[in-house]
Amino acid sequence: MKPINVGLLGIGTVGGGTYSVLKRNAEEIARRAGRPIQVSVVADRDVEQTRRLTDGNCRVTDDPFAVVADPEVDIVVELIGGDEVAKQLVLQAIANGKHVVTANKALLAKHGNEIFAAAQKKGVMVAFEAAVAGGIPIIKALREGLTANRIEWIAGIINGTTNFILSEMRDKGLSFTAVLKEAQRLGYAEADPTFDIEGVDAAHKLSIMSAIAFGNSMSFERAYVEGISTLDAADIRYAEQLGYRIKLLGITKRTAEGVELRVHPTLIPTRRLIANVEGAMNAVLVKGDAVGATLYYGKGAGAEPTASAVIADLVDVTRMHTADPEHRVPHLAFQPDAMVDLAILPMAEVVTSYYLRLRVEDRTGVLADVTRILADHDISIDAMIQREPGDDEQQTDIIMLTHQTRERNIDAAIVGIEALAAVQGKIIRLRLEQLL
Ligand code: NDP
Ligand code: HSE
């Protein structure tokens, strides 16, 4: 049968993985897709390297705009990254009637509403399985497998770089910088690694999942984002003593007051499966009203795991290429005219539990003052430990876990506690989720 023609934009980590898995598994993939999937042209800045990688089996150019205009190309696979040139390329590909497969979460989180509307109008598909959690088929699960459910919440470890950093720091006592360099060497980190470390990459992915889960428009700009760059190794150790592990979680939850959309370091009970997801692995926990909690686990980054998701999309698009656009799976799971614009809850209104670490003078009455302020703000303490001070030490650390409260209550209590003469410096505040 006549092959379907792919124009590949970018043959770096993911593009390279996609090219080689397509070649290695060509026969199996064709049996599944119903026809061969053939890369007919590749665009990349480094033409010589691209010629070497493709070994004369396809055309090579340094001009991605020529590829999206190429009449021979049926599907454009965008793997150059970034959200400026990539946006122009994707919109031009759509305007030229081509289907698009992309792994670019930054692009979709920022411009997804515009891109999906353009694709809908033109009757083409934009597929993006690889944009969230690398090789884990979480988009497929949310869009199709869980379609009977009213999704209640999603909580995910959706950035491999930060999970790798947190795991290596805890297990091997390595420095933040050394581990980040290793994550870059292994191809996990974004071109700008601050996107990983400061939680932006996780927020991109979370915004995409939230839109699909709740039929809400893409709301990345309104997400609360806090990364791991200021996380102290002492808090990782205290959390362990209390039976918790710290992970960078992306959380989106439907509440009566609006949708929570937040990324931050989070304490999770060590006994939960998701707390034991280590290294660059990702995991996404989805709670549906009918199915209950479901957990998806796998490699969230790297050449071939991500290629696995890119090629799954290529097969889907190939199978649906000739189908009536009305009968395809909607881009964001809900029919375009059934999408809504739900309010995103400001962080001050979020209800969760907290971990507090205070450095205090080791004398009578200090703890009573602290607990009184918490009580004044209706905050109840769940657990507490006090570090044994050294022989000549006049100060100690108090670590507290609270029951659930509204974030604005804890903010106000922290201001009051920091004003006490016996409290030294800033209070460390982390959020805690039971994930039940
Ligand atoms: P790479 O930087 O490894 O690859 C991108 C390739 O595209 C490079 O060869 C780059 O060339 C080339 N390129 C960039 N801009 C242009 C341009 N204007 N014209 C021609 N060529 C261009 O990135 P990745 O493969 O890591 O990532 C690609 C996409 O996949 C990104 O959106 C990323 O967020 C996403 N992703 C990445 C994952 C991973 O594990 N790496 C996992 C999931 C998603 P040059 O190097 O010279 O700039
Ligand atoms: N930089 C991303 C990560 C790549 O570390 O998870 C996968 O999206």
Tab-separated table of C-alpha atoms and ligand atoms in Angstrom:
chain	number	residue	atom	x	y	z
A	1	MET	CA	0.000	0.000	0.000
A	2	LYS	CA	1.108	3.578	-0.692
A	3	PRO	CA	3.201	4.910	2.225
A	4	ILE	CA	2.120	7.976	4.184
A	5	ASN	CA	4.790	10.696	3.955
A	6	VAL	CA	6.247	12.390	7.004
A	7	GLY	CA	8.179	15.663	7.084
A	8	LEU	CA	10.362	15.649	10.204
A	9	LEU	CA	11.323	19.023	11.711
A	10	GLY	CA	14.348	18.604	14.011
A	11	ILE	CA	16.508	15.502	14.333
A	12	GLY	CA	17.930	16.088	17.812
A	13	THR	CA	17.238	13.843	20.835
A	14	VAL	CA	13.565	13.057	20.112
A	15	GLY	CA	13.760	13.462	16.321
A	16	GLY	CA	16.768	11.112	16.216
A	17	GLY	CA	14.950	8.551	18.382
A	18	THR	CA	11.839	8.824	16.206
A	19	TYR	CA	13.809	8.314	12.997
A	20	SER	CA	15.634	5.252	14.257
A	21	VAL	CA	12.608	3.533	15.899
A	22	LEU	CA	10.532	4.142	12.740
A	23	LYS	CA	13.294	2.491	10.728
A	24	ARG	CA	13.951	-0.389	13.150
A	25	ASN	CA	10.283	-1.311	13.630
A	26	ALA	CA	9.060	-0.316	10.143
A	27	GLU	CA	7.436	-3.633	9.341
A	28	GLU	CA	5.587	-3.975	12.667
A	29	ILE	CA	4.464	-0.341	12.526
A	30	ALA	CA	3.138	-0.749	8.948
A	31	ARG	CA	1.166	-3.841	10.012
A	32	ARG	CA	-0.472	-1.761	12.726
A	33	ALA	CA	-0.980	1.448	10.740
A	34	GLY	CA	-2.285	-0.329	7.633
A	35	ARG	CA	0.415	1.213	5.422
A	36	PRO	CA	4.114	2.105	5.696
A	37	ILE	CA	5.034	5.349	7.485
A	38	GLN	CA	7.951	6.864	5.623
A	39	VAL	CA	10.073	9.917	6.484
A	40	SER	CA	10.434	11.609	3.128
A	41	VAL	CA	12.179	14.823	4.235
A	42	VAL	CA	14.025	16.036	7.352
A	43	ALA	CA	14.775	19.671	8.226
A	44	ASP	CA	17.501	20.479	10.725
A	45	ARG	CA	20.094	23.238	11.085
A	46	ASP	CA	22.926	20.705	10.838
A	47	VAL	CA	22.484	19.333	7.317
A	48	GLU	CA	25.700	17.257	7.292
A	49	GLN	CA	24.862	15.490	10.535
A	50	THR	CA	21.292	14.939	9.279
A	51	ARG	CA	22.627	13.331	6.084
A	52	ARG	CA	24.765	11.009	8.197
A	53	LEU	CA	21.835	10.076	10.462
A	54	THR	CA	19.455	9.416	7.580
A	55	ASP	CA	22.076	7.691	5.422
A	56	GLY	CA	20.705	9.000	2.083
A	57	ASN	CA	17.261	7.473	2.708
A	58	CYS	CA	15.355	10.762	2.520
A	59	ARG	CA	15.686	14.360	1.428
A	60	VAL	CA	17.459	16.772	3.801
A	61	THR	CA	17.120	20.546	4.145
A	62	ASP	CA	17.916	23.276	6.644
A	63	ASP	CA	14.618	25.042	5.864
A	64	PRO	CA	11.677	23.766	7.963
A	65	PHE	CA	9.308	26.175	6.160
A	66	ALA	CA	9.975	24.319	2.894
A	67	VAL	CA	8.870	21.086	4.611
A	68	VAL	CA	5.528	22.445	5.838
A	69	ALA	CA	4.840	23.689	2.290
A	70	ASP	CA	5.998	20.463	0.596
A	71	PRO	CA	3.060	18.956	-1.378
A	72	GLU	CA	4.457	15.436	-0.876
A	73	VAL	CA	4.242	15.658	2.952
A	74	ASP	CA	1.062	14.325	4.624
A	75	ILE	CA	2.115	14.643	8.285
A	76	VAL	CA	4.506	17.200	9.787
A	77	VAL	CA	6.331	16.023	12.936
A	78	GLU	CA	7.489	19.097	14.851
A	79	LEU	CA	10.451	18.276	17.114
A	80	ILE	CA	12.477	21.477	17.068
A	81	GLY	CA	11.054	22.850	20.347
A	82	GLY	CA	10.501	26.460	21.438
A	83	ASP	CA	7.290	28.343	20.897
A	84	GLU	CA	8.026	30.992	18.278
A	85	VAL	CA	9.311	29.399	15.046
A	86	ALA	CA	7.517	26.183	16.056
A	87	LYS	CA	4.219	28.068	16.307
A	88	GLN	CA	4.630	29.567	12.822
A	89	LEU	CA	5.565	26.167	11.398
A	90	VAL	CA	2.646	24.339	13.005
A	91	LEU	CA	0.117	26.988	11.933
A	92	GLN	CA	1.492	26.970	8.376
A	93	ALA	CA	1.395	23.173	8.251
A	94	ILE	CA	-2.257	23.281	9.351
A	95	ALA	CA	-3.075	26.006	6.829
A	96	ASN	CA	-1.516	23.785	4.151
A	97	GLY	CA	-3.865	20.945	5.174
A	98	LYS	CA	-1.233	18.783	6.872
A	99	HIS	CA	-1.705	16.806	10.064
A	100	VAL	CA	0.758	17.639	12.827
A	101	VAL	CA	2.427	15.488	15.489
A	102	THR	CA	4.365	17.368	18.153
A	103	ALA	CA	6.132	16.729	21.472
A	104	ASN	CA	6.173	20.448	22.207
A	105	LYS	CA	4.365	21.060	25.493
A	106	ALA	CA	5.530	24.693	25.755
A	107	LEU	CA	3.930	25.412	22.384
A	108	LEU	CA	0.617	23.742	23.253
A	109	ALA	CA	0.378	25.122	26.789
A	110	LYS	CA	0.865	28.667	25.485
A	111	HIS	CA	-0.804	28.544	22.077
A	112	GLY	CA	-2.877	25.335	22.154
A	113	ASN	CA	-6.252	27.137	22.088
A	114	GLU	CA	-5.296	28.898	18.830
A	115	ILE	CA	-3.634	25.827	17.292
A	116	PHE	CA	-6.534	23.450	18.016
A	117	ALA	CA	-9.075	25.984	16.715
A	118	ALA	CA	-7.086	26.337	13.462
A	119	ALA	CA	-6.819	22.533	13.101
A	120	GLN	CA	-10.530	22.096	13.763
A	121	LYS	CA	-11.384	24.663	11.099
A	122	LYS	CA	-9.099	23.019	8.556
A	123	GLY	CA	-10.204	19.450	9.433
A	124	VAL	CA	-6.702	18.209	10.301
A	125	MET	CA	-5.345	16.457	13.398
A	126	VAL	CA	-2.793	17.773	15.893
A	127	ALA	CA	-1.511	14.866	17.991
A	128	PHE	CA	0.640	15.395	21.084
A	129	GLU	CA	1.010	12.219	23.155
A	130	ALA	CA	4.762	12.861	23.600
A	131	ALA	CA	4.152	16.328	25.056
A	132	VAL	CA	3.120	14.934	28.445
A	133	ALA	CA	5.113	12.353	30.423
A	134	GLY	CA	7.273	11.202	27.486
A	135	GLY	CA	6.578	7.563	26.675
A	136	ILE	CA	3.577	7.106	29.013
A	137	PRO	CA	0.326	7.035	26.990
A	138	ILE	CA	-1.413	9.379	29.420
A	139	ILE	CA	-3.123	11.517	26.773
A	140	LYS	CA	-4.678	8.387	25.280
A	141	ALA	CA	-5.780	7.256	28.756
A	142	LEU	CA	-7.355	10.610	29.622
A	143	ARG	CA	-8.933	11.220	26.222
A	144	GLU	CA	-10.209	7.725	25.536
A	145	GLY	CA	-9.698	5.126	28.278
A	146	LEU	CA	-11.240	7.236	31.066
A	147	THR	CA	-13.926	8.868	28.954
A	148	ALA	CA	-16.795	7.521	31.084
A	149	ASN	CA	-15.520	9.294	34.171
A	150	ARG	CA	-15.958	12.651	35.749
A	151	ILE	CA	-12.283	13.247	36.503
A	152	GLU	CA	-11.815	14.553	40.057
A	153	TRP	CA	-8.094	15.234	40.159
A	154	ILE	CA	-4.724	14.452	38.626
A	155	ALA	CA	-1.391	14.466	40.462
A	156	GLY	CA	1.769	13.707	38.535
A	157	ILE	CA	5.528	13.509	38.638
A	158	ILE	CA	5.792	14.916	35.134
A	159	ASN	CA	9.319	16.249	34.935
A	160	GLY	CA	12.070	13.655	34.655
A	161	THR	CA	14.932	16.093	35.229
A	162	THR	CA	13.712	17.288	38.635
A	163	ASN	CA	12.720	13.797	39.765
A	164	PHE	CA	16.195	12.598	38.756
A	165	ILE	CA	17.790	15.483	40.691
A	166	LEU	CA	15.704	14.866	43.843
A	167	SER	CA	16.397	11.100	43.746
A	168	GLU	CA	20.156	11.446	43.198
A	169	MET	CA	20.497	14.152	45.862
A	170	ARG	CA	18.673	11.979	48.400
A	171	ASP	CA	20.267	8.609	47.566
A	172	LYS	CA	23.818	9.591	46.637
A	173	GLY	CA	24.198	12.900	48.462
A	174	LEU	CA	25.273	14.502	45.150
A	175	SER	CA	25.108	18.261	44.644
A	176	PHE	CA	22.265	19.892	42.730
A	177	THR	CA	24.646	21.178	40.017
A	178	ALA	CA	26.377	17.827	39.431
A	179	VAL	CA	23.063	16.009	39.023
A	180	LEU	CA	21.657	18.672	36.693
A	181	LYS	CA	24.726	18.305	34.432
A	182	GLU	CA	24.143	14.545	34.288
A	183	ALA	CA	20.431	15.061	33.405
A	184	GLN	CA	21.527	17.372	30.565
A	185	ARG	CA	24.080	14.828	29.343
A	186	LEU	CA	21.378	12.132	29.276
A	187	GLY	CA	19.114	14.368	27.117
A	188	TYR	CA	16.349	14.773	29.744
A	189	ALA	CA	16.646	18.512	30.340
A	190	GLU	CA	15.012	21.198	28.217
A	191	ALA	CA	17.147	23.497	26.036
A	192	ASP	CA	16.707	25.996	28.895
A	193	PRO	CA	16.998	23.830	32.051
A	194	THR	CA	15.437	26.526	34.254
A	195	PHE	CA	12.149	25.380	32.667
A	196	ASP	CA	12.702	22.037	34.399
A	197	ILE	CA	14.087	23.263	37.708
A	198	GLU	CA	11.594	26.066	38.252
A	199	GLY	CA	8.567	23.871	37.478
A	200	VAL	CA	7.622	25.570	34.186
A	201	ASP	CA	7.938	22.399	32.095
A	202	ALA	CA	5.729	20.530	34.584
A	203	ALA	CA	3.205	23.399	34.448
A	204	HIS	CA	3.118	23.182	30.638
A	205	LYS	CA	2.279	19.463	30.862
A	206	LEU	CA	-0.180	19.950	33.717
A	207	SER	CA	-2.094	22.623	31.764
A	208	ILE	CA	-2.529	20.191	28.863
A	209	MET	CA	-3.788	17.397	31.150
A	210	SER	CA	-6.105	19.773	33.005
A	211	ALA	CA	-7.707	20.953	29.750
A	212	ILE	CA	-8.344	17.349	28.684
A	213	ALA	CA	-9.569	16.235	32.105
A	214	PHE	CA	-12.085	19.029	32.620
A	215	GLY	CA	-12.876	20.202	29.070
A	216	ASN	CA	-11.446	23.552	30.069
A	217	SER	CA	-9.514	25.911	27.817
A	218	MET	CA	-5.712	25.813	28.152
A	219	SER	CA	-4.869	27.949	31.225
A	220	PHE	CA	-1.074	27.791	31.637
A	221	GLU	CA	-0.767	31.544	32.363
A	222	ARG	CA	-2.942	31.131	35.479
A	223	ALA	CA	-1.049	28.144	36.952
A	224	TYR	CA	0.783	28.466	40.284
A	225	VAL	CA	4.395	27.405	39.668
A	226	GLU	CA	7.137	26.733	42.238
A	227	GLY	CA	10.254	24.674	41.439
A	228	ILE	CA	12.931	22.872	43.420
A	229	SER	CA	15.839	25.318	43.193
A	230	THR	CA	15.360	26.582	46.754
A	231	LEU	CA	14.604	23.177	48.268
A	232	ASP	CA	16.939	22.409	51.177
A	233	ALA	CA	18.399	18.897	51.680
A	234	ALA	CA	17.480	19.241	55.405
A	235	ASP	CA	13.778	19.237	54.499
A	236	ILE	CA	14.182	16.079	52.421
A	237	ARG	CA	15.680	14.422	55.543
A	238	TYR	CA	13.055	15.739	58.006
A	239	ALA	CA	10.268	14.666	55.620
A	240	GLU	CA	11.752	11.135	55.557
A	241	GLN	CA	11.789	11.039	59.389
A	242	LEU	CA	8.083	11.891	59.375
A	243	GLY	CA	7.291	9.178	56.784
A	244	TYR	CA	7.100	11.393	53.689
A	245	ARG	CA	9.048	11.868	50.459
A	246	ILE	CA	9.311	15.175	48.608
A	247	LYS	CA	8.404	15.182	44.902
A	248	LEU	CA	7.792	17.979	42.414
A	249	LEU	CA	4.095	17.363	41.753
A	250	GLY	CA	1.761	18.872	39.191
A	251	ILE	CA	-1.743	18.882	40.675
A	252	THR	CA	-5.028	19.801	39.034
A	253	LYS	CA	-8.287	19.355	40.874
A	254	ARG	CA	-11.919	20.233	40.238
A	255	THR	CA	-13.477	21.987	43.269
A	256	ALA	CA	-16.812	23.730	43.788
A	257	GLU	CA	-14.982	27.077	43.679
A	258	GLY	CA	-12.853	26.463	40.565
A	259	VAL	CA	-9.998	24.397	39.174
A	260	GLU	CA	-6.731	24.036	41.070
A	261	LEU	CA	-3.711	24.181	38.752
A	262	ARG	CA	-0.456	24.070	40.682
A	263	VAL	CA	3.109	22.784	40.543
A	264	HIS	CA	5.260	22.731	43.675
A	265	PRO	CA	7.474	20.453	45.797
A	266	THR	CA	5.056	18.262	47.750
A	267	LEU	CA	5.350	15.851	50.677
A	268	ILE	CA	3.691	12.506	49.875
A	269	PRO	CA	3.412	9.554	52.306
A	270	THR	CA	6.336	7.194	51.562
A	271	ARG	CA	3.960	4.217	51.463
A	272	ARG	CA	2.189	5.533	48.328
A	273	LEU	CA	3.358	3.914	45.082
A	274	ILE	CA	3.908	7.310	43.460
A	275	ALA	CA	6.283	8.358	46.260
A	276	ASN	CA	8.603	5.549	45.124
A	277	VAL	CA	8.936	6.739	41.524
A	278	GLU	CA	12.640	7.487	41.223
A	279	GLY	CA	15.179	8.817	38.733
A	280	ALA	CA	13.893	10.216	35.429
A	281	MET	CA	10.757	8.075	35.661
A	282	ASN	CA	7.377	9.803	35.546
A	283	ALA	CA	4.052	8.758	37.050
A	284	VAL	CA	0.577	10.218	36.801
A	285	LEU	CA	-2.193	9.434	39.266
A	286	VAL	CA	-5.705	10.092	37.956
A	287	LYS	CA	-8.817	9.917	40.117
A	288	GLY	CA	-12.058	9.299	38.222
A	289	ASP	CA	-15.470	9.057	39.909
A	290	ALA	CA	-16.233	5.642	38.404
A	291	VAL	CA	-12.843	3.966	38.157
A	292	GLY	CA	-11.267	5.397	41.331
A	293	ALA	CA	-7.515	6.014	41.347
A	294	THR	CA	-5.426	4.812	38.374
A	295	LEU	CA	-1.641	5.146	38.088
A	296	TYR	CA	0.433	5.434	34.897
A	297	TYR	CA	4.190	4.934	35.128
A	298	GLY	CA	7.113	4.967	32.721
A	299	LYS	CA	9.980	6.898	31.194
A	300	GLY	CA	9.100	10.557	30.966
A	301	ALA	CA	12.019	11.679	28.813
A	302	GLY	CA	14.810	10.497	26.527
A	303	ALA	CA	15.134	9.674	22.838
A	304	GLU	CA	13.354	6.341	22.348
A	305	PRO	CA	10.756	6.535	25.153
A	306	THR	CA	9.567	9.849	23.703
A	307	ALA	CA	9.804	8.469	20.156
A	308	SER	CA	7.457	5.689	21.274
A	309	ALA	CA	4.755	8.303	21.926
A	310	VAL	CA	5.518	10.289	18.743
A	311	ILE	CA	5.149	7.133	16.636
A	312	ALA	CA	1.958	6.078	18.435
A	313	ASP	CA	0.522	9.409	17.268
A	314	LEU	CA	1.826	8.811	13.740
A	315	VAL	CA	0.013	5.472	13.650
A	316	ASP	CA	-3.206	7.029	14.982
A	317	VAL	CA	-3.060	9.835	12.435
A	318	THR	CA	-2.329	7.380	9.615
A	319	ARG	CA	-5.319	5.225	10.597
A	320	MET	CA	-7.640	8.258	10.848
A	321	HIS	CA	-6.195	10.108	7.825
A	322	THR	CA	-9.096	9.228	5.565
A	323	ALA	CA	-11.805	9.292	8.266
A	324	ASP	CA	-14.477	11.981	8.345
A	325	PRO	CA	-13.106	14.731	10.695
A	326	GLU	CA	-16.382	14.599	12.683
A	327	HIS	CA	-15.620	11.013	13.677
A	328	ARG	CA	-12.126	11.591	15.043
A	329	VAL	CA	-11.280	11.825	18.761
A	330	PRO	CA	-11.548	15.536	19.680
A	331	HIS	CA	-8.173	17.196	20.330
A	332	LEU	CA	-8.980	17.949	23.975
A	333	ALA	CA	-11.340	14.981	24.547
A	334	PHE	CA	-14.492	17.141	24.707
A	335	GLN	CA	-16.275	18.270	21.525
A	336	PRO	CA	-15.038	21.771	20.592
A	337	ASP	CA	-18.482	23.344	21.233
A	338	ALA	CA	-18.635	21.654	24.661
A	339	MET	CA	-15.424	23.247	25.974
A	340	VAL	CA	-15.874	25.641	28.928
A	341	ASP	CA	-13.856	28.367	30.606
A	342	LEU	CA	-13.743	27.325	34.267
A	343	ALA	CA	-12.191	29.671	36.850
A	344	ILE	CA	-8.674	28.768	37.993
A	345	LEU	CA	-8.488	28.989	41.775
A	346	PRO	CA	-5.951	31.527	43.145
A	347	MET	CA	-3.329	29.761	45.283
A	348	ALA	CA	-4.528	31.616	48.437
A	349	GLU	CA	-7.855	29.749	48.147
A	350	VAL	CA	-6.368	26.257	47.769
A	351	VAL	CA	-7.013	23.868	50.667
A	352	THR	CA	-4.196	21.448	51.529
A	353	SER	CA	-1.913	20.387	54.400
A	354	TYR	CA	1.459	21.919	55.219
A	355	TYR	CA	4.972	21.167	56.438
A	356	LEU	CA	6.575	24.011	58.404
A	357	ARG	CA	10.194	24.250	59.574
A	358	LEU	CA	11.082	26.978	62.050
A	359	ARG	CA	14.410	27.876	63.594
A	360	VAL	CA	13.681	29.004	67.155
A	361	GLU	CA	15.431	29.889	70.419
A	362	ASP	CA	15.441	26.821	72.635
A	363	ARG	CA	13.571	28.216	75.655
A	364	THR	CA	10.310	27.819	77.563
A	365	GLY	CA	7.120	29.228	76.052
A	366	VAL	CA	8.278	29.463	72.426
A	367	LEU	CA	6.315	26.437	71.261
A	368	ALA	CA	3.227	27.670	73.129
A	369	ASP	CA	3.453	31.018	71.302
A	370	VAL	CA	3.757	29.287	67.932
A	371	THR	CA	0.852	26.898	68.505
A	372	ARG	CA	-1.340	29.734	69.784
A	373	ILE	CA	-0.857	31.655	66.528
A	374	LEU	CA	-1.704	28.540	64.517
A	375	ALA	CA	-4.848	28.001	66.620
A	376	ASP	CA	-5.840	31.660	66.145
A	377	HIS	CA	-5.869	30.956	62.395
A	378	ASP	CA	-7.865	27.755	62.832
A	379	ILE	CA	-4.882	25.553	61.901
A	380	SER	CA	-4.605	22.196	63.622
A	381	ILE	CA	-1.275	20.362	64.083
A	382	ASP	CA	-1.033	16.763	62.858
A	383	ALA	CA	2.566	15.881	63.849
A	384	MET	CA	5.656	17.588	65.209
A	385	ILE	CA	9.340	16.883	65.785
A	386	GLN	CA	12.002	18.982	67.473
A	387	ARG	CA	15.658	18.511	66.642
A	388	GLU	CA	17.795	17.837	69.723
A	389	PRO	CA	20.060	20.922	70.026
A	390	GLY	CA	23.851	20.402	70.304
A	391	ASP	CA	25.597	20.978	73.661
A	392	ASP	CA	26.412	24.654	73.091
A	393	GLU	CA	23.474	25.395	70.812
A	394	GLN	CA	20.871	27.948	71.890
A	395	GLN	CA	18.628	27.307	68.886
A	396	THR	CA	16.787	24.374	67.419
A	397	ASP	CA	14.539	23.369	64.512
A	398	ILE	CA	10.856	22.628	65.006
A	399	ILE	CA	9.116	20.755	62.211
A	400	MET	CA	5.320	20.646	62.102
A	401	LEU	CA	2.759	19.012	59.847
A	402	THR	CA	-0.680	20.599	59.800
A	403	HIS	CA	-4.107	19.236	58.966
A	404	GLN	CA	-5.845	20.711	55.930
A	405	THR	CA	-6.353	24.452	55.883
A	406	ARG	CA	-6.759	27.219	53.330
A	407	GLU	CA	-3.466	28.626	52.005
A	408	ARG	CA	-4.356	32.186	53.020
A	409	ASN	CA	-4.685	31.010	56.680
A	410	ILE	CA	-1.216	29.496	56.666
A	411	ASP	CA	0.198	32.631	54.969
A	412	ALA	CA	-1.272	34.810	57.729
A	413	ALA	CA	-0.052	32.458	60.490
A	414	ILE	CA	3.475	32.463	59.023
A	415	VAL	CA	3.565	36.269	59.124
A	416	GLY	CA	2.566	36.176	62.816
A	417	ILE	CA	5.064	33.437	63.743
A	418	GLU	CA	7.955	35.099	61.912
A	419	ALA	CA	7.262	38.272	63.932
A	420	LEU	CA	7.940	36.416	67.241
A	421	ALA	CA	11.288	37.490	68.760
A	422	ALA	CA	12.245	33.838	69.398
A	423	VAL	CA	11.835	32.816	65.731
A	424	GLN	CA	14.953	33.188	63.566
A	425	GLY	CA	14.754	33.981	59.846
A	426	LYS	CA	12.125	32.764	57.407
A	427	ILE	CA	9.859	29.770	57.969
A	428	ILE	CA	10.176	26.983	55.396
A	429	ARG	CA	6.711	26.079	54.137
A	430	LEU	CA	5.990	23.080	51.883
A	431	ARG	CA	2.655	21.571	50.879
A	432	LEU	CA	1.572	18.039	51.726
A	433	GLU	CA	-0.904	15.783	49.915
A	434	GLN	CA	-2.281	12.426	51.070
A	435	LEU	CA	-3.381	11.556	47.483
A	436	LEU	CA	-6.304	9.391	48.555
B	1	NDP	P1	16.938	18.903	20.640
B	1	NDP	O1	17.506	20.251	20.899
B	1	NDP	O2	17.741	17.708	20.996
B	1	NDP	O3	16.546	18.768	19.083
B	1	NDP	C1	15.996	19.830	18.337
B	1	NDP	C2	16.632	19.797	16.968
B	1	NDP	O4	15.967	20.738	16.128
B	1	NDP	C3	18.115	20.212	17.009
B	1	NDP	O5	18.867	19.404	16.138
B	1	NDP	C4	18.064	21.662	16.555
B	1	NDP	O6	19.253	22.119	15.980
B	1	NDP	C5	16.952	21.612	15.532
B	1	NDP	N1	16.339	22.923	15.321
B	1	NDP	C6	15.916	23.812	16.237
B	1	NDP	N2	15.405	24.902	15.658
B	1	NDP	C7	15.514	24.706	14.327
B	1	NDP	C8	15.164	25.500	13.202
B	1	NDP	N3	14.575	26.695	13.318
B	1	NDP	N4	15.440	24.997	11.976
B	1	NDP	C9	16.028	23.789	11.818
B	1	NDP	N5	16.367	23.002	12.863
B	1	NDP	C10	16.109	23.451	14.105
B	1	NDP	O7	15.522	18.860	21.375
B	1	NDP	P2	14.726	17.580	21.888
B	1	NDP	O8	14.718	16.546	20.840
B	1	NDP	O9	15.167	17.245	23.256
B	1	NDP	O10	13.258	18.199	22.058
B	1	NDP	C11	12.420	18.413	20.948
B	1	NDP	C12	11.017	18.699	21.464
B	1	NDP	O11	10.542	17.561	22.184
B	1	NDP	C13	10.924	19.867	22.439
B	1	NDP	O12	9.687	20.527	22.238
B	1	NDP	C14	10.945	19.194	23.809
B	1	NDP	O13	10.314	19.956	24.827
B	1	NDP	C15	10.152	17.939	23.497
B	1	NDP	N6	10.388	16.805	24.387
B	1	NDP	C16	11.673	16.416	24.657
B	1	NDP	C17	11.891	15.289	25.431
B	1	NDP	C18	13.257	14.804	25.732
B	1	NDP	O14	13.391	13.819	26.476
B	1	NDP	N7	14.305	15.418	25.211
B	1	NDP	C19	10.766	14.514	25.977
B	1	NDP	C20	9.455	15.019	25.613
B	1	NDP	C21	9.294	16.128	24.851
B	1	NDP	P3	20.307	22.908	16.940
B	1	NDP	O15	20.729	21.917	17.988
B	1	NDP	O16	21.384	23.305	16.000
B	1	NDP	O17	19.543	24.056	17.528
B	2	HSE	N1	12.749	18.120	30.207
B	2	HSE	C1	11.657	17.205	30.282
B	2	HSE	C2	11.791	16.367	31.551
B	2	HSE	C3	11.680	16.308	29.069
B	2	HSE	O1	12.836	16.414	32.196
B	2	HSE	O2	10.832	15.707	31.914
B	2	HSE	C4	10.418	15.496	28.944
B	2	HSE	O3	9.310	16.278	28.678
